[in-house]
Tab-separated table of C-alpha atoms in Angstrom:
chain	number	residue	atom	x	y	z
A	1	GLU	CA	-5.065	3.226	18.764
A	2	VAL	CA	-3.838	0.932	16.003
A	3	GLN	CA	-0.058	0.583	15.947
A	4	LEU	CA	2.087	-1.321	13.494
A	5	VAL	CA	5.801	-1.281	14.185
A	6	GLU	CA	8.197	-2.855	11.707
A	7	SER	CA	11.707	-3.933	12.578
A	8	GLY	CA	14.573	-5.984	11.254
A	9	GLY	CA	15.572	-3.991	8.196
A	10	ASP	CA	19.288	-4.084	7.470
A	11	LEU	CA	22.051	-3.976	4.880
A	12	VAL	CA	22.382	-7.396	3.281
A	13	GLN	CA	24.646	-8.747	0.573
A	14	PRO	CA	23.121	-10.032	-2.671
A	15	GLY	CA	22.043	-13.617	-2.223
A	16	GLY	CA	21.579	-13.117	1.493
A	17	SER	CA	18.574	-13.569	3.743
A	18	LEU	CA	16.673	-11.430	6.189
A	19	ARG	CA	13.550	-11.652	8.306
A	20	ILE	CA	11.570	-8.524	9.054
A	21	SER	CA	8.790	-8.238	11.603
A	22	CYS	CA	5.748	-6.124	12.304
A	23	ALA	CA	4.388	-5.892	15.832
A	24	ALA	CA	0.692	-5.066	15.940
A	25	SER	CA	-1.364	-3.562	18.732
A	26	GLY	CA	-4.592	-1.687	19.283
A	27	PHE	CA	-6.798	-4.016	17.266
A	28	SER	CA	-7.757	-7.652	17.092
A	29	PHE	CA	-4.819	-8.826	14.988
A	30	SER	CA	-6.109	-12.374	14.520
A	31	ASP	CA	-9.275	-11.044	12.865
A	32	TYR	CA	-7.509	-9.328	9.986
A	33	TRP	CA	-5.689	-10.215	6.830
A	34	MET	CA	-2.276	-8.565	6.850
A	35	THR	CA	-0.179	-7.175	4.037
A	36	TRP	CA	3.400	-6.283	3.159
A	37	VAL	CA	3.991	-3.414	0.718
A	38	ARG	CA	7.371	-2.109	-0.415
A	39	GLN	CA	8.685	1.068	-1.947
A	40	ALA	CA	12.053	1.264	-3.662
A	41	PRO	CA	13.889	4.594	-3.327
A	42	GLY	CA	12.180	7.228	-5.444
A	43	LYS	CA	9.654	4.730	-6.792
A	44	GLY	CA	6.005	3.913	-6.331
A	45	LEU	CA	4.264	1.458	-4.048
A	46	GLU	CA	4.374	-2.279	-4.748
A	47	TRP	CA	2.220	-4.887	-3.051
A	48	VAL	CA	4.384	-7.810	-1.909
A	49	ALA	CA	2.281	-10.344	-0.007
A	50	ASN	CA	-0.918	-11.030	1.924
A	51	ILE	CA	-1.815	-13.537	4.608
A	52	LYS	CA	-5.233	-14.591	5.808
A	53	GLU	CA	-6.339	-14.205	9.416
A	54	ASP	CA	-5.432	-17.778	10.357
A	55	GLY	CA	-2.454	-18.059	8.019
A	56	SER	CA	-4.188	-20.618	5.804
A	57	GLU	CA	-3.954	-18.510	2.634
A	58	LYS	CA	-0.961	-16.582	1.371
A	59	TYR	CA	-0.455	-14.608	-1.818
A	60	TYR	CA	2.676	-13.119	-3.339
A	61	VAL	CA	3.704	-10.852	-6.173
A	62	ASP	CA	5.477	-12.885	-8.872
A	63	ALA	CA	8.779	-11.073	-8.272
A	64	VAL	CA	9.139	-12.639	-4.811
A	65	LYS	CA	7.437	-16.032	-5.216
A	66	GLY	CA	9.679	-18.839	-4.067
A	67	ARG	CA	12.012	-16.433	-2.257
A	68	PHE	CA	9.811	-14.653	0.301
A	69	THR	CA	7.535	-16.216	2.913
A	70	ILE	CA	4.887	-14.318	4.822
A	71	SER	CA	3.796	-15.690	8.183
A	72	ARG	CA	2.146	-14.574	11.377
A	73	ASP	CA	2.032	-15.340	15.078
A	74	ASN	CA	-1.461	-14.575	16.324
A	75	ALA	CA	-0.510	-15.341	19.923
A	76	ASP	CA	2.059	-12.554	19.952
A	77	ASN	CA	0.431	-10.322	17.306
A	78	ILE	CA	3.431	-10.335	14.989
A	79	LEU	CA	3.614	-10.435	11.208
A	80	TYR	CA	6.792	-11.679	9.514
A	81	LEU	CA	8.392	-11.601	6.116
A	82	GLU	CA	11.208	-14.053	5.547
A	83	MET	CA	13.286	-12.985	2.545
A	84	ASN	CA	15.816	-15.288	0.880
A	85	ASN	CA	18.120	-14.962	-2.121
A	86	LEU	CA	17.829	-11.207	-1.969
A	87	GLY	CA	18.727	-9.124	-5.001
A	88	VAL	CA	19.481	-5.441	-5.388
A	89	GLU	CA	15.975	-5.040	-6.810
A	90	ASP	CA	14.573	-5.962	-3.385
A	91	SER	CA	16.070	-2.843	-1.796
A	92	ALA	CA	13.153	-0.845	-0.466
A	93	VAL	CA	11.272	0.392	2.538
A	94	TYR	CA	8.978	-2.432	3.595
A	95	TYR	CA	5.668	-1.492	5.180
A	96	CYS	CA	3.193	-3.731	6.921
A	97	ALA	CA	-0.440	-2.770	6.657
A	98	SER	CA	-3.703	-4.027	8.028
A	99	ASP	CA	-6.265	-5.793	5.858
A	100	VAL	CA	-6.192	-6.057	2.070
A	101	ARG	CA	-7.492	-2.497	1.883
A	102	LEU	CA	-4.437	-1.195	3.787
A	103	GLY	CA	-6.339	0.833	6.339
A	104	ASN	CA	-3.391	1.248	8.706
A	105	TRP	CA	0.333	1.324	7.959
A	106	GLY	CA	3.497	0.970	9.959
A	107	GLN	CA	6.367	3.422	9.653
A	108	GLY	CA	8.382	1.026	7.489
A	109	THR	CA	11.738	-0.699	7.759
A	110	LEU	CA	14.559	-0.204	5.264
A	111	VAL	CA	16.095	-3.188	3.526
A	112	THR	CA	19.218	-2.467	1.499
A	113	VAL	CA	20.739	-5.157	-0.669
A	114	SER	CA	24.245	-4.243	-1.720
A	115	SER	CA	27.748	-5.629	-1.834
B	1	ASP	CA	-2.817	-9.392	-13.787
B	2	ILE	CA	-4.921	-6.247	-13.537
B	3	GLN	CA	-3.074	-3.137	-14.636
B	4	MET	CA	-3.960	0.171	-12.998
B	5	THR	CA	-3.270	3.157	-15.233
B	6	GLN	CA	-3.227	6.382	-13.301
B	7	SER	CA	-3.361	9.810	-14.913
B	8	PRO	CA	-1.886	12.284	-14.948
B	9	SER	CA	1.462	11.144	-13.581
B	10	ALA	CA	2.140	14.695	-12.401
B	11	MET	CA	0.325	17.978	-12.298
B	12	SER	CA	0.681	21.533	-11.089
B	13	ALA	CA	-2.217	23.204	-9.350
B	14	SER	CA	-2.972	26.267	-7.246
B	15	ILE	CA	-4.497	26.583	-3.814
B	16	GLY	CA	-8.259	26.417	-4.158
B	17	ASP	CA	-8.198	24.520	-7.462
B	18	ARG	CA	-10.396	21.535	-8.100
B	19	VAL	CA	-8.172	18.541	-8.842
B	20	THR	CA	-9.182	15.289	-10.496
B	21	ILE	CA	-7.042	12.155	-10.693
B	22	THR	CA	-8.111	9.116	-12.674
B	23	CYS	CA	-7.352	5.428	-12.382
B	24	ARG	CA	-8.307	3.018	-15.119
B	25	ALA	CA	-8.320	-0.724	-14.508
B	26	SER	CA	-7.466	-3.125	-17.332
B	27	GLN	CA	-10.535	-5.171	-16.388
B	28	GLY	CA	-13.553	-4.664	-14.159
B	29	ILE	CA	-12.861	-4.514	-10.442
B	30	SER	CA	-16.322	-3.559	-9.177
B	31	ASN	CA	-15.634	-1.058	-6.366
B	32	TYR	CA	-12.555	-2.792	-4.948
B	33	LEU	CA	-10.472	0.347	-5.142
B	34	ALA	CA	-8.724	2.502	-2.557
B	35	TRP	CA	-6.854	5.803	-2.767
B	36	PHE	CA	-3.757	6.750	-0.786
B	37	GLN	CA	-1.848	9.948	-0.156
B	38	GLN	CA	1.876	10.007	0.477
B	39	LYS	CA	3.907	13.065	1.401
B	40	PRO	CA	7.695	13.069	0.916
B	41	GLY	CA	9.429	10.942	3.527
B	42	LYS	CA	6.135	9.946	5.102
B	43	VAL	CA	4.029	6.830	5.365
B	44	PRO	CA	1.141	6.469	2.902
B	45	ARG	CA	-2.292	6.982	4.377
B	46	ARG	CA	-5.603	5.767	3.053
B	47	LEU	CA	-8.051	8.444	1.940
B	48	ILE	CA	-10.812	6.466	0.265
B	49	TYR	CA	-11.879	2.813	0.339
B	50	ALA	CA	-14.550	0.894	-1.572
B	51	SER	CA	-14.147	3.485	-4.330
B	52	SER	CA	-16.126	6.227	-2.612
B	53	SER	CA	-16.074	5.766	1.180
B	54	LEU	CA	-14.159	8.486	2.988
B	55	GLN	CA	-11.665	7.287	5.576
B	56	SER	CA	-12.362	8.612	9.054
B	57	GLY	CA	-10.459	11.809	9.717
B	58	VAL	CA	-9.925	12.676	6.058
B	59	PRO	CA	-11.259	16.108	5.032
B	60	SER	CA	-14.498	16.160	3.095
B	61	THR	CA	-12.717	18.034	0.290
B	62	PHE	CA	-11.623	14.555	-0.827
B	63	SER	CA	-14.068	12.325	-2.662
B	64	GLY	CA	-13.919	9.204	-4.776
B	65	SER	CA	-16.171	7.799	-7.436
B	66	GLY	CA	-16.364	5.095	-10.041
B	67	SER	CA	-17.016	1.433	-10.533
B	68	GLY	CA	-15.881	-1.215	-12.951
B	69	THR	CA	-12.863	0.168	-14.773
B	70	GLU	CA	-12.936	3.952	-14.310
B	71	PHE	CA	-12.282	5.658	-10.996
B	72	THR	CA	-11.736	9.221	-9.917
B	73	LEU	CA	-10.249	10.939	-6.890
B	74	THR	CA	-11.369	14.541	-6.595
B	75	ILE	CA	-10.040	17.264	-4.333
B	76	SER	CA	-12.697	19.950	-4.405
B	77	SER	CA	-10.495	22.783	-3.170
B	78	LEU	CA	-6.763	22.128	-3.011
B	79	GLN	CA	-5.138	23.055	0.289
B	80	PRO	CA	-1.420	23.532	1.030
B	81	GLU	CA	-1.274	20.238	2.918
B	82	ASP	CA	-2.659	18.368	-0.106
B	83	PHE	CA	0.504	18.639	-2.150
B	84	ALA	CA	1.623	15.032	-2.248
B	85	THR	CA	1.662	11.904	-4.385
B	86	TYR	CA	-1.549	9.949	-4.751
B	87	TYR	CA	-1.905	6.241	-5.528
B	88	CYS	CA	-4.830	4.008	-6.341
B	89	LEU	CA	-4.924	0.322	-5.393
B	90	GLN	CA	-7.105	-2.463	-6.727
B	91	HIS	CA	-7.782	-5.326	-4.337
B	92	TYR	CA	-10.259	-7.195	-6.539
B	93	SER	CA	-7.842	-9.941	-7.497
B	94	TYR	CA	-4.292	-11.094	-6.919
B	95	PRO	CA	-1.750	-9.767	-7.451
B	96	LEU	CA	-2.978	-6.557	-5.878
B	97	THR	CA	-1.761	-3.650	-7.975
B	98	PHE	CA	-1.148	0.019	-7.415
B	99	GLY	CA	-1.369	2.769	-9.971
B	100	GLY	CA	1.872	4.494	-10.874
B	101	GLY	CA	1.099	7.549	-8.767
B	102	THR	CA	0.146	11.172	-9.392
B	103	LYS	CA	2.386	13.863	-7.998
B	104	VAL	CA	0.473	17.050	-7.252
B	105	GLU	CA	2.775	20.058	-7.115
B	106	ILE	CA	2.306	23.726	-6.437
B	107	LYS	CA	1.822	25.939	-9.484
């Protein structure tokens, strides 16, 4: 059974940093692109970033370029999202999902940016 | 960037109704489109991929169609568990973009 388990969400002050993680199991993690998607409270879904199977290609939504970094550890089957210079507009539930077609989703981790 | 315009943004329907939701892409995306269902407080789940392929485990009352710029999600007979918000996603080019969502409520 595919499992994606996010962790690391927290309350952070504006301008702060945070790294969230997604532990994958039940599938061959290193064979799949991986994705981060976020959802602000009461809002729709927003794609955030993608990373290729070997980490050689990464793509970001403009709103996070230069501030967020997606990475992965294929040895330990973990996906990361390093978030810097956080703003209140980054407050959301962050989901990891498998592939670019988002076939499987984790339960999400809540990031709140507030003073 | 490719814009995904989803309509309607909300609708009321009755059990047993046939429901149709549309997504229009601002440029052609072939069949690189997926549909998702999200219930309040729950994780989104994929219903349809490649425009018309039914995700394993999803009831056959759901179907998808379209190619290019016009796409449709159809629920042939609305069931109580189908009341939710539905999103389309294009993964033809970056940035990937979701439609704004369609909330299906009980009439």
